[in-house]
PDB file of C-alpha atoms in Angstrom:
ATOM      1  CA  MET A  21      -0.044   0.071  -0.001  1.00 61.00           C
ATOM      2  CA  LYS A  22       2.790   2.481   0.852  1.00 63.00           C
ATOM      3  CA  PHE A  23       4.446   1.617  -2.370  1.00 62.00           C
ATOM      4  CA  VAL A  24       1.201   2.326  -4.419  1.00 64.00           C
ATOM      5  CA  TYR A  25       0.866   5.684  -2.490  1.00 64.00           C
ATOM      6  CA  PHE A  26       4.576   6.550  -3.296  1.00 60.00           C
ATOM      7  CA  VAL A  27       4.105   5.664  -6.993  1.00 62.00           C
ATOM      8  CA  ILE A  28       0.757   8.034  -6.987  1.00 69.00           C
ATOM      9  CA  LEU A  29       2.537  10.747  -5.165  1.00 68.00           C
ATOM     10  CA  THR A  30       5.647  10.582  -7.449  1.00 73.00           C
ATOM     11  CA  PHE A  31       3.349  10.675 -10.592  1.00 65.00           C
ATOM     12  CA  TYR A  32       1.405  13.694  -9.305  1.00 67.00           C
ATOM     13  CA  SER A  33       4.754  15.594  -8.371  1.00 78.00           C
ATOM     14  CA  LEU A  34       5.929  14.876 -11.939  1.00 74.00           C
ATOM     15  CA  CYS A  35       2.827  16.005 -13.410  1.00 80.00           C
ATOM     16  CA  LEU A  36       2.868  19.062 -11.093  1.00 77.00           C
ATOM     17  CA  HIS A  37       6.341  19.915 -12.200  1.00 78.00           C
ATOM     18  CA  ALA A  38       5.642  19.547 -15.913  1.00 80.00           C
ATOM     19  CA  GLN A  39       2.721  21.884 -15.524  1.00 81.00           C
ATOM     20  CA  THR A  40       4.665  24.458 -13.774  1.00 84.00           C
ATOM     21  CA  ALA A  41       7.588  24.339 -16.107  1.00 81.00           C
ATOM     22  CA  GLN A  42       5.087  24.871 -18.969  1.00 84.00           C
ATOM     23  CA  LEU A  43       3.655  27.872 -17.031  1.00 78.00           C
ATOM     24  CA  ARG A  44       7.076  29.307 -16.557  1.00 83.00           C
ATOM     25  CA  GLN A  45       7.749  28.838 -20.269  1.00 83.00           C
ATOM     26  CA  GLN A  46       4.610  30.689 -21.103  1.00 81.00           C
ATOM     27  CA  ILE A  47       5.521  33.564 -18.892  1.00 80.00           C
ATOM     28  CA  ASP A  48       8.988  33.752 -20.423  1.00 78.00           C
ATOM     29  CA  ALA A  49       7.446  33.729 -23.913  1.00 80.00           C
ATOM     30  CA  LEU A  50       5.718  36.939 -22.945  1.00 76.00           C
ATOM     31  CA  PHE A  51       8.982  38.606 -22.859  1.00 78.00           C
ATOM     32  CA  ASP A  52      10.811  36.553 -25.519  1.00 74.00           C
ATOM     33  CA  LYS A  53      14.476  37.153 -25.465  1.00 67.00           C
ATOM     34  CA  ASN A  54      14.703  36.425 -29.209  1.00 66.00           C
ATOM     35  CA  THR A  55      12.433  39.203 -30.051  1.00 78.00           C
ATOM     36  CA  GLN A  56      14.348  42.006 -31.865  1.00 88.00           C
ATOM     37  CA  LYS A  57      14.911  44.878 -29.528  1.00 94.00           C
ATOM     38  CA  PRO A  58      17.008  48.242 -29.693  1.00 97.00           C
ATOM     39  CA  GLN A  59      20.273  47.556 -28.227  1.00 97.00           C
ATOM     40  CA  VAL A  60      21.970  49.843 -25.920  1.00 98.00           C
ATOM     41  CA  LEU A  61      25.704  50.206 -25.072  1.00 98.00           C
ATOM     42  CA  LEU A  62      26.326  52.194 -21.930  1.00 98.00           C
ATOM     43  CA  LEU A  63      29.775  53.886 -21.751  1.00 98.00           C
ATOM     44  CA  GLY A  64      30.432  55.414 -18.231  1.00 97.00           C
ATOM     45  CA  THR A  65      33.166  58.186 -18.465  1.00 96.00           C
ATOM     46  CA  PHE A  66      35.091  60.583 -16.433  1.00 94.00           C
ATOM     47  CA  HIS A  67      35.134  64.121 -17.674  1.00 91.00           C
ATOM     48  CA  PHE A  68      38.342  64.177 -19.976  1.00 91.00           C
ATOM     49  CA  ALA A  69      38.620  68.051 -19.735  1.00 84.00           C
ATOM     50  CA  GLY A  70      38.909  67.554 -15.944  1.00 76.00           C
ATOM     51  CA  GLU A  71      39.192  71.005 -14.035  1.00 57.00           C
ATOM     52  CA  LYS A  72      37.563  72.772 -16.788  1.00 60.00           C
ATOM     53  CA  VAL A  73      34.308  70.784 -15.776  1.00 58.00           C
ATOM     54  CA  ASP A  74      34.771  69.903 -12.335  1.00 60.00           C
ATOM     55  CA  ALA A  75      36.660  72.872 -10.915  1.00 55.00           C
ATOM     56  CA  ASN A  76      39.067  72.042  -7.848  1.00 54.00           C
ATOM     57  CA  THR A  77      38.611  68.351  -7.651  1.00 68.00           C
ATOM     58  CA  THR A  78      41.871  66.993  -8.995  1.00 78.00           C
ATOM     59  CA  PRO A  79      45.330  67.907  -7.711  1.00 80.00           C
ATOM     60  CA  THR A  80      47.460  69.650 -10.265  1.00 82.00           C
ATOM     61  CA  THR A  81      50.079  66.886 -10.235  1.00 83.00           C
ATOM     62  CA  LEU A  82      47.408  64.215 -11.183  1.00 86.00           C
ATOM     63  CA  ARG A  83      45.272  66.132 -13.930  1.00 88.00           C
ATOM     64  CA  VAL A  84      45.288  63.983 -17.069  1.00 91.00           C
ATOM     65  CA  ASP A  85      45.961  65.592 -20.456  1.00 93.00           C
ATOM     66  CA  MET A  86      43.953  63.850 -23.005  1.00 94.00           C
ATOM     67  CA  LEU A  87      45.658  65.682 -25.932  1.00 93.00           C
ATOM     68  CA  THR A  88      49.034  64.275 -25.497  1.00 95.00           C
ATOM     69  CA  PRO A  89      50.137  61.669 -28.228  1.00 97.00           C
ATOM     70  CA  THR A  90      49.921  58.678 -25.746  1.00 97.00           C
ATOM     71  CA  ARG A  91      46.468  59.591 -24.531  1.00 97.00           C
ATOM     72  CA  GLN A  92      45.335  60.334 -28.207  1.00 97.00           C
ATOM     73  CA  GLN A  93      46.510  56.764 -29.184  1.00 98.00           C
ATOM     74  CA  GLN A  94      44.489  55.399 -26.279  1.00 98.00           C
ATOM     75  CA  ILE A  95      41.494  57.437 -27.583  1.00 98.00           C
ATOM     76  CA  ASP A  96      41.904  56.065 -30.992  1.00 98.00           C
ATOM     77  CA  GLN A  97      42.034  52.396 -29.804  1.00 97.00           C
ATOM     78  CA  LEU A  98      38.860  53.134 -27.688  1.00 98.00           C
ATOM     79  CA  LEU A  99      37.020  54.407 -30.726  1.00 98.00           C
ATOM     80  CA  ASN A 100      37.996  51.228 -32.642  1.00 97.00           C
ATOM     81  CA  GLN A 101      36.483  49.189 -29.969  1.00 97.00           C
ATOM     82  CA  LEU A 102      33.324  51.200 -29.807  1.00 98.00           C
ATOM     83  CA  ALA A 103      32.935  51.154 -33.661  1.00 98.00           C
ATOM     84  CA  ARG A 104      32.733  47.322 -33.384  1.00 97.00           C
ATOM     85  CA  PHE A 105      29.213  47.891 -31.751  1.00 98.00           C
ATOM     86  CA  LYS A 106      28.032  49.480 -34.758  1.00 98.00           C
ATOM     87  CA  PRO A 107      25.879  52.190 -33.304  1.00 98.00           C
ATOM     88  CA  THR A 108      23.104  53.821 -35.164  1.00 98.00           C
ATOM     89  CA  LYS A 109      22.718  56.771 -32.803  1.00 98.00           C
ATOM     90  CA  ILE A 110      25.037  58.168 -30.363  1.00 98.00           C
ATOM     91  CA  ALA A 111      23.545  59.680 -27.056  1.00 98.00           C
ATOM     92  CA  ILE A 112      25.443  62.317 -25.148  1.00 97.00           C
ATOM     93  CA  GLU A 113      25.541  64.163 -21.810  1.00 95.00           C
ATOM     94  CA  ALA A 114      24.115  67.587 -23.127  1.00 94.00           C
ATOM     95  CA  SER A 115      20.557  69.169 -22.881  1.00 94.00           C
ATOM     96  CA  PRO A 116      18.009  68.527 -25.658  1.00 95.00           C
ATOM     97  CA  SER A 117      17.760  72.268 -25.802  1.00 95.00           C
ATOM     98  CA  SER A 118      21.119  72.519 -27.258  1.00 94.00           C
ATOM     99  CA  LYS A 119      20.525  70.105 -30.216  1.00 96.00           C
ATOM    100  CA  ASN A 120      20.756  72.593 -32.829  1.00 96.00           C
ATOM    101  CA  TYR A 121      24.075  74.309 -31.323  1.00 94.00           C
ATOM    102  CA  ILE A 122      25.680  70.910 -30.926  1.00 95.00           C
ATOM    103  CA  ASP A 123      24.581  70.059 -34.726  1.00 95.00           C
ATOM    104  CA  SER A 124      26.127  73.114 -35.888  1.00 94.00           C
ATOM    105  CA  LEU A 125      29.329  72.434 -33.848  1.00 94.00           C
ATOM    106  CA  TYR A 126      29.456  68.876 -35.278  1.00 95.00           C
ATOM    107  CA  THR A 127      28.983  70.003 -38.959  1.00 95.00           C
ATOM    108  CA  ALA A 128      31.842  72.374 -38.356  1.00 94.00           C
ATOM    109  CA  TYR A 129      34.009  69.624 -36.903  1.00 95.00           C
ATOM    110  CA  CYS A 130      33.247  67.313 -39.796  1.00 96.00           C
ATOM    111  CA  LYS A 131      34.443  69.980 -42.229  1.00 94.00           C
ATOM    112  CA  GLY A 132      37.654  70.537 -40.161  1.00 92.00           C
ATOM    113  CA  GLU A 133      36.504  74.034 -38.986  1.00 89.00           C
ATOM    114  CA  PHE A 134      36.058  73.496 -35.307  1.00 83.00           C
ATOM    115  CA  SER A 135      38.462  72.266 -32.654  1.00 78.00           C
ATOM    116  CA  GLY A 136      36.699  73.258 -29.319  1.00 77.00           C
ATOM    117  CA  ASN A 137      35.251  76.151 -27.300  1.00 77.00           C
ATOM    118  CA  GLN A 138      34.185  76.527 -23.779  1.00 66.00           C
ATOM    119  CA  ARG A 139      30.883  74.497 -24.203  1.00 70.00           C
ATOM    120  CA  VAL A 140      32.532  71.671 -26.170  1.00 81.00           C
ATOM    121  CA  GLU A 141      36.071  71.542 -24.880  1.00 85.00           C
ATOM    122  CA  ALA A 142      38.777  70.194 -27.467  1.00 84.00           C
ATOM    123  CA  ASP A 143      39.872  67.686 -24.966  1.00 85.00           C
ATOM    124  CA  GLY A 144      36.314  66.836 -23.593  1.00 91.00           C
ATOM    125  CA  GLU A 145      34.799  63.379 -24.173  1.00 95.00           C
ATOM    126  CA  LEU A 146      31.993  64.908 -26.361  1.00 94.00           C
ATOM    127  CA  LEU A 147      34.545  65.850 -29.024  1.00 95.00           C
ATOM    128  CA  GLN A 148      37.319  63.382 -28.397  1.00 96.00           C
ATOM    129  CA  VAL A 149      34.827  60.291 -28.171  1.00 97.00           C
ATOM    130  CA  GLY A 150      31.296  61.416 -29.569  1.00 97.00           C
ATOM    131  CA  PHE A 151      32.214  63.919 -32.385  1.00 97.00           C
ATOM    132  CA  LYS A 152      35.328  61.698 -33.502  1.00 97.00           C
ATOM    133  CA  LEU A 153      33.216  58.282 -33.361  1.00 98.00           C
ATOM    134  CA  ALA A 154      30.333  59.842 -35.140  1.00 98.00           C
ATOM    135  CA  LYS A 155      32.307  61.243 -37.840  1.00 98.00           C
ATOM    136  CA  ARG A 156      34.069  58.049 -38.400  1.00 97.00           C
ATOM    137  CA  LEU A 157      30.770  56.187 -38.513  1.00 98.00           C
ATOM    138  CA  GLY A 158      29.390  58.770 -41.063  1.00 97.00           C
ATOM    139  CA  HIS A 159      26.705  59.917 -38.683  1.00 98.00           C
ATOM    140  CA  THR A 160      25.017  63.201 -39.427  1.00 97.00           C
ATOM    141  CA  GLU A 161      24.116  64.079 -35.821  1.00 97.00           C
ATOM    142  CA  LEU A 162      24.377  63.279 -32.227  1.00 98.00           C
ATOM    143  CA  PHE A 163      21.407  63.300 -29.655  1.00 98.00           C
ATOM    144  CA  PRO A 164      21.618  65.125 -26.479  1.00 97.00           C
ATOM    145  CA  ILE A 165      19.623  63.302 -23.585  1.00 97.00           C
ATOM    146  CA  ASP A 166      20.656  65.268 -20.374  1.00 96.00           C
ATOM    147  CA  ALA A 167      18.035  66.130 -17.907  1.00 93.00           C
ATOM    148  CA  GLN A 168      17.577  68.033 -14.631  1.00 87.00           C
ATOM    149  CA  ALA A 169      15.603  66.886 -11.686  1.00 81.00           C
ATOM    150  CA  PHE A 170      12.162  68.282 -11.484  1.00 74.00           C
ATOM    151  CA  ARG A 171      11.255  71.156  -9.392  1.00 61.00           C
ATOM    152  CA  LEU A 172       7.958  71.618  -7.759  1.00 52.00           C
ATOM    153  CA  LYS A 173       6.112  73.702  -5.420  1.00 52.00           C
ATOM    154  CA  PHE A 174       5.677  71.350  -2.419  1.00 55.00           C
ATOM    155  CA  SER A 175       2.557  71.216  -0.356  1.00 51.00           C
ATOM    156  CA  PRO A 176       2.634  70.998   3.432  1.00 55.00           C
ATOM    157  CA  ALA A 177       2.116  67.220   3.248  1.00 53.00           C
ATOM    158  CA  ASP A 178       5.398  66.727   1.385  1.00 54.00           C
ATOM    159  CA  SER A 179       8.407  66.013   3.512  1.00 52.00           C
ATOM    160  CA  LEU A 180      10.597  68.111   1.281  1.00 53.00           C
ATOM    161  CA  ILE A 181       9.162  71.264   2.696  1.00 57.00           C
ATOM    162  CA  MET A 182      10.814  70.265   5.927  1.00 58.00           C
ATOM    163  CA  PHE A 183      14.306  70.294   4.316  1.00 60.00           C
ATOM    164  CA  THR A 184      15.597  73.167   6.465  1.00 66.00           C
ATOM    165  CA  LYS A 185      14.424  71.500   9.539  1.00 67.00           C
ATOM    166  CA  TYR A 186      16.535  68.477   8.796  1.00 65.00           C
ATOM    167  CA  GLN A 187      19.583  69.744   6.776  1.00 67.00           C
ATOM    168  CA  GLN A 188      21.770  70.222   9.925  1.00 72.00           C
ATOM    169  CA  GLN A 189      20.771  66.827  11.469  1.00 75.00           C
ATOM    170  CA  SER A 190      23.901  64.931  12.424  1.00 77.00           C
ATOM    171  CA  ASP A 191      24.697  61.384  12.459  1.00 79.00           C
ATOM    172  CA  PRO A 192      28.283  59.917  13.131  1.00 80.00           C
ATOM    173  CA  SER A 193      27.911  57.991   9.838  1.00 83.00           C
ATOM    174  CA  PHE A 194      27.737  61.227   7.897  1.00 82.00           C
ATOM    175  CA  ASP A 195      31.204  62.357   8.584  1.00 84.00           C
ATOM    176  CA  TYR A 196      32.732  58.911   8.430  1.00 90.00           C
ATOM    177  CA  TRP A 197      31.339  58.272   4.934  1.00 89.00           C
ATOM    178  CA  ASP A 198      32.104  61.706   3.768  1.00 87.00           C
ATOM    179  CA  ASN A 199      35.690  61.270   4.752  1.00 90.00           C
ATOM    180  CA  HIS A 200      35.689  57.814   3.301  1.00 91.00           C
ATOM    181  CA  TYR A 201      34.366  58.872  -0.198  1.00 92.00           C
ATOM    182  CA  THR A 202      36.784  61.745  -0.232  1.00 91.00           C
ATOM    183  CA  ARG A 203      39.549  59.298   0.029  1.00 93.00           C
ATOM    184  CA  TYR A 204      37.889  57.214  -2.495  1.00 93.00           C
ATOM    185  CA  SER A 205      37.863  60.112  -4.898  1.00 91.00           C
ATOM    186  CA  SER A 206      41.489  60.851  -4.383  1.00 91.00           C
ATOM    187  CA  LEU A 207      42.698  57.276  -4.946  1.00 94.00           C
ATOM    188  CA  GLN A 208      40.423  57.293  -8.192  1.00 93.00           C
ATOM    189  CA  ASP A 209      42.340  60.368  -9.261  1.00 92.00           C
ATOM    190  CA  SER A 210      45.648  58.462  -8.974  1.00 94.00           C
ATOM    191  CA  LEU A 211      44.325  55.454 -10.672  1.00 95.00           C
ATOM    192  CA  LYS A 212      43.151  57.564 -13.572  1.00 95.00           C
ATOM    193  CA  TYR A 213      46.392  59.201 -13.819  1.00 94.00           C
ATOM    194  CA  TYR A 214      48.537  55.948 -13.954  1.00 96.00           C
ATOM    195  CA  SER A 215      46.226  53.745 -15.936  1.00 97.00           C
ATOM    196  CA  THR A 216      45.509  53.512 -19.540  1.00 97.00           C
ATOM    197  CA  LEU A 217      42.184  54.840 -20.833  1.00 97.00           C
ATOM    198  CA  GLN A 218      41.014  51.491 -21.468  1.00 96.00           C
ATOM    199  CA  ASP A 219      41.962  50.041 -17.969  1.00 97.00           C
ATOM    200  CA  TYR A 220      40.488  53.029 -16.231  1.00 97.00           C
ATOM    201  CA  LEU A 221      37.199  52.682 -18.168  1.00 98.00           C
ATOM    202  CA  THR A 222      37.027  49.102 -17.384  1.00 97.00           C
ATOM    203  CA  PHE A 223      37.299  49.901 -13.743  1.00 97.00           C
ATOM    204  CA  LEU A 224      34.526  52.732 -13.891  1.00 97.00           C
ATOM    205  CA  ASN A 225      32.183  50.459 -15.915  1.00 97.00           C
ATOM    206  CA  SER A 226      32.478  47.584 -13.394  1.00 96.00           C
ATOM    207  CA  ALA A 227      29.366  46.678 -11.539  1.00 95.00           C
ATOM    208  CA  LYS A 228      31.105  47.314  -8.206  1.00 95.00           C
ATOM    209  CA  THR A 229      32.454  50.834  -9.065  1.00 96.00           C
ATOM    210  CA  GLN A 230      29.025  51.907 -10.468  1.00 95.00           C
ATOM    211  CA  ALA A 231      27.302  50.549  -7.285  1.00 94.00           C
ATOM    212  CA  ARG A 232      29.661  52.658  -5.183  1.00 93.00           C
ATOM    213  CA  SER A 233      28.741  55.736  -7.211  1.00 90.00           C
ATOM    214  CA  ILE A 234      25.434  56.198  -5.580  1.00 90.00           C
ATOM    215  CA  GLY A 235      26.639  54.980  -1.948  1.00 89.00           C
ATOM    216  CA  ARG A 236      27.644  58.394  -1.007  1.00 85.00           C
ATOM    217  CA  TRP A 237      24.048  59.640  -1.415  1.00 86.00           C
ATOM    218  CA  LEU A 238      22.357  56.496   0.144  1.00 90.00           C
ATOM    219  CA  VAL A 239      24.187  57.318   3.341  1.00 88.00           C
ATOM    220  CA  THR A 240      22.109  60.476   3.812  1.00 84.00           C
ATOM    221  CA  THR A 241      18.563  58.989   3.049  1.00 85.00           C
ATOM    222  CA  LYS A 242      18.288  58.263   6.661  1.00 87.00           C
ATOM    223  CA  ARG A 243      18.051  62.036   7.308  1.00 83.00           C
ATOM    224  CA  GLY A 244      14.681  62.991   8.861  1.00 82.00           C
ATOM    225  CA  THR A 245      12.208  60.810  10.634  1.00 83.00           C
ATOM    226  CA  ASN A 246       9.688  58.019   9.974  1.00 86.00           C
ATOM    227  CA  ARG A 247       7.194  60.847   9.425  1.00 81.00           C
ATOM    228  CA  GLU A 248       9.285  63.312   7.619  1.00 80.00           C
ATOM    229  CA  PRO A 249      11.653  61.240   5.515  1.00 81.00           C
ATOM    230  CA  ILE A 250      13.574  64.092   3.994  1.00 80.00           C
ATOM    231  CA  GLY A 251      16.649  62.194   2.798  1.00 80.00           C
ATOM    232  CA  ALA A 252      14.707  59.440   1.145  1.00 82.00           C
ATOM    233  CA  ASP A 253      12.481  61.898  -0.595  1.00 80.00           C
ATOM    234  CA  GLY A 254      15.312  64.057  -1.625  1.00 78.00           C
ATOM    235  CA  PHE A 255      17.119  61.062  -3.300  1.00 81.00           C
ATOM    236  CA  ILE A 256      14.144  60.235  -5.093  1.00 81.00           C
ATOM    237  CA  SER A 257      13.250  63.842  -6.334  1.00 79.00           C
ATOM    238  CA  ARG A 258      16.597  64.809  -7.139  1.00 78.00           C
ATOM    239  CA  TYR A 259      18.976  61.854  -8.063  1.00 85.00           C
ATOM    240  CA  TYR A 260      16.666  59.252  -9.106  1.00 90.00           C
ATOM    241  CA  ASN A 261      14.160  61.585 -10.793  1.00 91.00           C
ATOM    242  CA  ARG A 262      16.902  62.902 -13.058  1.00 93.00           C
ATOM    243  CA  ASN A 263      18.201  59.551 -14.031  1.00 95.00           C
ATOM    244  CA  LEU A 264      14.558  58.538 -14.834  1.00 96.00           C
ATOM    245  CA  ARG A 265      14.179  61.496 -16.964  1.00 95.00           C
ATOM    246  CA  ILE A 266      17.319  60.694 -18.794  1.00 97.00           C
ATOM    247  CA  TYR A 267      16.097  57.233 -19.563  1.00 98.00           C
ATOM    248  CA  SER A 268      12.843  58.503 -20.806  1.00 98.00           C
ATOM    249  CA  ASN A 269      14.883  60.637 -23.337  1.00 98.00           C
ATOM    250  CA  ILE A 270      16.602  57.352 -24.424  1.00 98.00           C
ATOM    251  CA  GLN A 271      13.247  55.907 -25.163  1.00 98.00           C
ATOM    252  CA  ARG A 272      12.269  58.480 -27.350  1.00 97.00           C
ATOM    253  CA  LEU A 273      15.204  58.200 -29.533  1.00 97.00           C
ATOM    254  CA  VAL A 274      14.026  54.805 -30.675  1.00 97.00           C
ATOM    255  CA  THR A 275      12.753  54.855 -34.354  1.00 97.00           C
ATOM    256  CA  SER A 276      13.382  51.093 -35.107  1.00 96.00           C
ATOM    257  CA  SER A 277      13.805  47.723 -33.356  1.00 94.00           C
ATOM    258  CA  MET A 278      17.158  47.596 -35.044  1.00 96.00           C
ATOM    259  CA  ASP A 279      18.566  50.650 -33.365  1.00 98.00           C
ATOM    260  CA  ARG A 280      21.987  50.357 -31.698  1.00 98.00           C
ATOM    261  CA  ILE A 281      22.256  53.315 -29.307  1.00 98.00           C
ATOM    262  CA  LEU A 282      25.590  54.161 -27.768  1.00 98.00           C
ATOM    263  CA  VAL A 283      25.088  56.303 -24.603  1.00 98.00           C
ATOM    264  CA  ILE A 284      28.197  58.163 -23.608  1.00 98.00           C
ATOM    265  CA  TYR A 285      27.663  59.634 -19.958  1.00 96.00           C
ATOM    266  CA  GLY A 286      29.162  60.361 -16.778  1.00 94.00           C
ATOM    267  CA  ASN A 287      29.785  57.128 -14.844  1.00 95.00           C
ATOM    268  CA  THR A 288      27.945  58.234 -11.583  1.00 93.00           C
ATOM    269  CA  HIS A 289      24.751  58.056 -13.742  1.00 95.00           C
ATOM    270  CA  MET A 290      25.346  54.441 -14.827  1.00 96.00           C
ATOM    271  CA  TYR A 291      24.141  52.511 -12.074  1.00 96.00           C
ATOM    272  CA  ILE A 292      20.428  53.745 -12.114  1.00 96.00           C
ATOM    273  CA  LEU A 293      20.372  53.979 -15.930  1.00 97.00           C
ATOM    274  CA  LYS A 294      21.560  50.510 -16.362  1.00 97.00           C
ATOM    275  CA  HIS A 295      19.098  49.229 -13.626  1.00 96.00           C
ATOM    276  CA  LEU A 296      16.234  51.084 -15.736  1.00 97.00           C
ATOM    277  CA  LEU A 297      17.112  49.741 -19.136  1.00 98.00           C
ATOM    278  CA  GLU A 298      17.767  46.213 -17.835  1.00 96.00           C
ATOM    279  CA  ALA A 299      14.300  46.250 -16.181  1.00 95.00           C
ATOM    280  CA  SER A 300      12.781  47.651 -19.301  1.00 95.00           C
ATOM    281  CA  PRO A 301      11.061  45.263 -21.608  1.00 93.00           C
ATOM    282  CA  GLU A 302      11.900  47.552 -24.610  1.00 94.00           C
ATOM    283  CA  PHE A 303      15.578  47.275 -24.741  1.00 96.00           C
ATOM    284  CA  THR A 304      18.535  44.772 -24.543  1.00 95.00           C
ATOM    285  CA  VAL A 305      21.485  46.194 -22.698  1.00 97.00           C
ATOM    286  CA  VAL A 306      24.839  45.055 -24.272  1.00 97.00           C
ATOM    287  CA  PRO A 307      27.665  44.828 -21.734  1.00 96.00           C
ATOM    288  CA  VAL A 308      30.274  47.330 -22.430  1.00 96.00           C
ATOM    289  CA  THR A 309      33.207  45.476 -21.042  1.00 92.00           C
ATOM    290  CA  ASN A 310      32.985  43.394 -24.324  1.00 93.00           C
ATOM    291  CA  TYR A 311      34.047  46.657 -26.049  1.00 95.00           C
ATOM    292  CA  LEU A 312      36.736  47.657 -23.598  1.00 94.00           C
ATOM    293  CA  LYS A 313      39.019  44.641 -24.331  1.00 82.00           C
TER     294      LYS A 313
END
């Protein structure tokens, strides 16, 4: 009798397993990975122009000159690697409102009539990577996708109205982690200076480095109280909101399922952008490390 019961139970378990496996397959089929989707390659960068963009952040002895022959050779190698992705569109960290202006500068660059100005530095990543790669690939334009966080007139029910009440709120971890990240930035400056461009970009685009990029802000989300969580709401309304807006600008670039979009952006944005794009059913994210080797 026990044997019969065991056989019945085993048969039932096998049937149940087969049914659940079929259901899982049906669920996966709703988001079929074989469906052609626009592909996105996210290249997190540092500001090539350094102090011209981020004033007083890097010691003079560690500032990288991207116009030296050695660095130019490394940039050329990077362009060769990115060209293998065959992007159909190149998205850049610039305001969409500057599209016509950037188009005019890019047109001048392609004609050999532009080398750089205050808004598009000759040694900046926009010209050194964006313009150069677009010209090499025969693109007629680049696509600015930057955004700023929204600004609202908050009601008394919103915790952000309480910002001034909690901005001086102290916590031992604030100073500890602030010093920690200051040291981290200093070590990054040294690593950037002594590394090749490819090696440093590989470091920047690693999952660990990109996760650390938002850690400094996550420390402060505890500011406030359970009833007035100013730290959490500030993170959402400023940092997360801005990146969500950038993501939505990428969405609006798509004109074909065959699109291959290269996004060249400051690396501190990449953790959330990657998270959003990987969660989206509309895109396939291509690992950038495949193109930094």
